[in-house]
Amino acid sequence: MSATARRTRRRALAAELRDRRRENRAHRDATTRVKVSDFLLGAGMPQEEVDRYGSWAGRHIVSKYRAAHHGHAPRTTYKRTKPCKGAPKGRWIKVYVYRAADPALMAGASAYGRTAPYVAEYAPAA
């Protein structure tokens, strides 16, 4: 195979890979992702209880997610915390985000006693 043919083939394969990645990115970005705090607020939990118990609920939810996905962690995003003495504007923390209809949200929140009553009759719009 000549150098020109190899270069042409390599460019064609690169273009094909680029197109596949573009399609995957469009599909990935079309899915709605929610944070645990948004999910709990949607389930009817008051904001002060979400602030107090949301972290522990998130730990239960991520453990259910990892059990269902062979140990893989969910996607992450950043969230600004509420202002406090050491950080008057709040600080940025890394939190997990899930698909809106992910079964791990319901399973994890049902497993935690503080959030179980709120999600017992909650059915998210899929």
GROMACS .gro file of C-alpha atoms in nm:
model
  126
    1MET     CA    1   0.000   0.000   0.000
    2SER     CA    2   0.142   0.335  -0.097
    3ALA     CA    3   0.183   0.628   0.138
    4THR     CA    4  -0.095   0.818  -0.039
    5ALA     CA    5  -0.338   0.528  -0.003
    6ARG     CA    6  -0.254   0.489   0.367
    7ARG     CA    7  -0.306   0.861   0.425
    8THR     CA    8  -0.640   0.853   0.241
    9ARG     CA    9  -0.755   0.550   0.438
   10ARG     CA   10  -0.647   0.705   0.768
   11ARG     CA   11  -0.837   1.027   0.689
   12ALA     CA   12  -1.150   0.833   0.595
   13LEU     CA   13  -1.137   0.636   0.921
   14ALA     CA   14  -1.081   0.954   1.122
   15ALA     CA   15  -1.383   1.117   0.954
   16GLU     CA   16  -1.598   0.812   1.031
   17LEU     CA   17  -1.490   0.813   1.395
   18ARG     CA   18  -1.559   1.187   1.420
   19ASP     CA   19  -1.912   1.135   1.284
   20ARG     CA   20  -1.983   0.852   1.527
   21ARG     CA   21  -1.865   1.063   1.820
   22ARG     CA   22  -2.082   1.354   1.706
   23GLU     CA   23  -2.389   1.126   1.695
   24ASN     CA   24  -2.310   0.982   2.038
   25ARG     CA   25  -2.263   1.329   2.183
   26ALA     CA   26  -2.600   1.443   2.047
   27HIS     CA   27  -2.771   1.138   2.198
   28ARG     CA   28  -2.592   1.181   2.532
   29ASP     CA   29  -2.682   1.549   2.558
   30ALA     CA   30  -3.049   1.481   2.474
   31THR     CA   31  -3.103   1.286   2.797
   32THR     CA   32  -3.223   1.481   3.097
   33ARG     CA   33  -2.996   1.454   3.400
   34VAL     CA   34  -3.097   1.539   3.757
   35LYS     CA   35  -2.910   1.587   4.083
   36VAL     CA   36  -3.025   1.410   4.398
   37SER     CA   37  -3.141   1.739   4.549
   38ASP     CA   38  -3.359   1.813   4.243
   39PHE     CA   39  -3.503   1.462   4.257
   40LEU     CA   40  -3.588   1.491   4.628
   41LEU     CA   41  -3.745   1.834   4.581
   42GLY     CA   42  -3.955   1.691   4.298
   43ALA     CA   43  -4.063   1.408   4.527
   44GLY     CA   44  -4.204   1.664   4.773
   45MET     CA   45  -3.930   1.680   5.034
   46PRO     CA   46  -3.894   2.025   5.198
   47GLN     CA   47  -3.579   2.223   5.115
   48GLU     CA   48  -3.445   2.221   5.471
   49GLU     CA   49  -3.470   1.841   5.485
   50VAL     CA   50  -3.304   1.811   5.143
   51ASP     CA   51  -3.018   2.024   5.278
   52ARG     CA   52  -2.992   1.805   5.586
   53TYR     CA   53  -3.042   1.454   5.447
   54GLY     CA   54  -2.966   1.491   5.075
   55SER     CA   55  -2.602   1.394   5.112
   56TRP     CA   56  -2.686   1.070   5.290
   57ALA     CA   57  -2.958   0.992   5.039
   58GLY     CA   58  -2.703   1.051   4.763
   59ARG     CA   59  -2.470   0.796   4.923
   60HIS     CA   60  -2.745   0.535   4.921
   61ILE     CA   61  -2.838   0.620   4.562
   62VAL     CA   62  -2.480   0.600   4.432
   63SER     CA   63  -2.433   0.261   4.600
   64LYS     CA   64  -2.745   0.129   4.423
   65TYR     CA   65  -2.622   0.278   4.095
   66ARG     CA   66  -2.279   0.115   4.129
   67ALA     CA   67  -2.438  -0.220   4.214
   68ALA     CA   68  -2.649  -0.203   3.899
   69HIS     CA   69  -2.368  -0.080   3.670
   70HIS     CA   70  -2.080  -0.314   3.759
   71GLY     CA   71  -1.906  -0.069   3.993
   72HIS     CA   72  -1.908   0.230   3.758
   73ALA     CA   73  -1.984   0.571   3.905
   74PRO     CA   74  -2.249   0.802   3.755
   75ARG     CA   75  -2.160   1.121   3.569
   76THR     CA   76  -2.057   1.424   3.772
   77THR     CA   77  -2.122   1.796   3.765
   78TYR     CA   78  -2.045   2.089   3.993
   79LYS     CA   79  -2.287   2.257   4.232
   80ARG     CA   80  -2.238   2.569   4.443
   81THR     CA   81  -2.306   2.523   4.814
   82LYS     CA   82  -2.489   2.770   5.032
   83PRO     CA   83  -2.286   3.061   5.175
   84CYS     CA   84  -2.119   2.996   5.509
   85LYS     CA   85  -1.863   3.160   5.736
   86GLY     CA   86  -1.556   3.033   5.549
   87ALA     CA   87  -1.702   3.078   5.200
   88PRO     CA   88  -1.932   3.382   5.177
   89LYS     CA   89  -2.026   3.301   4.816
   90GLY     CA   90  -2.045   2.927   4.876
   91ARG     CA   91  -1.801   2.679   4.729
   92TRP     CA   92  -1.815   2.446   4.433
   93ILE     CA   93  -1.851   2.076   4.507
   94LYS     CA   94  -1.865   1.779   4.273
   95VAL     CA   95  -2.199   1.593   4.273
   96TYR     CA   96  -2.337   1.299   4.076
   97VAL     CA   97  -2.611   1.337   3.817
   98TYR     CA   98  -2.846   1.064   3.701
   99ARG     CA   99  -3.090   1.015   3.417
  100ALA     CA  100  -3.436   1.131   3.525
  101ALA     CA  101  -3.583   0.780   3.498
  102ASP     CA  102  -3.288   0.592   3.648
  103PRO     CA  103  -3.414   0.315   3.879
  104ALA     CA  104  -3.123   0.376   4.118
  105LEU     CA  105  -3.282   0.706   4.227
  106MET     CA  106  -3.597   0.534   4.352
  107ALA     CA  107  -3.414   0.231   4.493
  108GLY     CA  108  -3.155   0.437   4.681
  109ALA     CA  109  -3.402   0.691   4.817
  110SER     CA  110  -3.634   0.409   4.926
  111ALA     CA  111  -3.346   0.236   5.105
  112TYR     CA  112  -3.272   0.545   5.318
  113GLY     CA  113  -3.522   0.585   5.600
  114ARG     CA  114  -3.536   0.966   5.595
  115THR     CA  115  -3.630   0.986   5.227
  116ALA     CA  116  -3.836   0.667   5.195
  117PRO     CA  117  -4.170   0.827   5.297
  118TYR     CA  118  -4.135   1.095   5.029
  119VAL     CA  119  -4.059   0.860   4.741
  120ALA     CA  120  -4.305   0.584   4.839
  121GLU     CA  121  -4.579   0.721   4.612
  122TYR     CA  122  -4.364   0.936   4.384
  123ALA     CA  123  -4.357   0.837   4.017
  124PRO     CA  124  -4.143   1.069   3.799
  125ALA     CA  125  -4.263   1.173   3.455
  126ALA     CA  126  -4.053   0.974   3.209
   0.00000   0.00000   0.00000
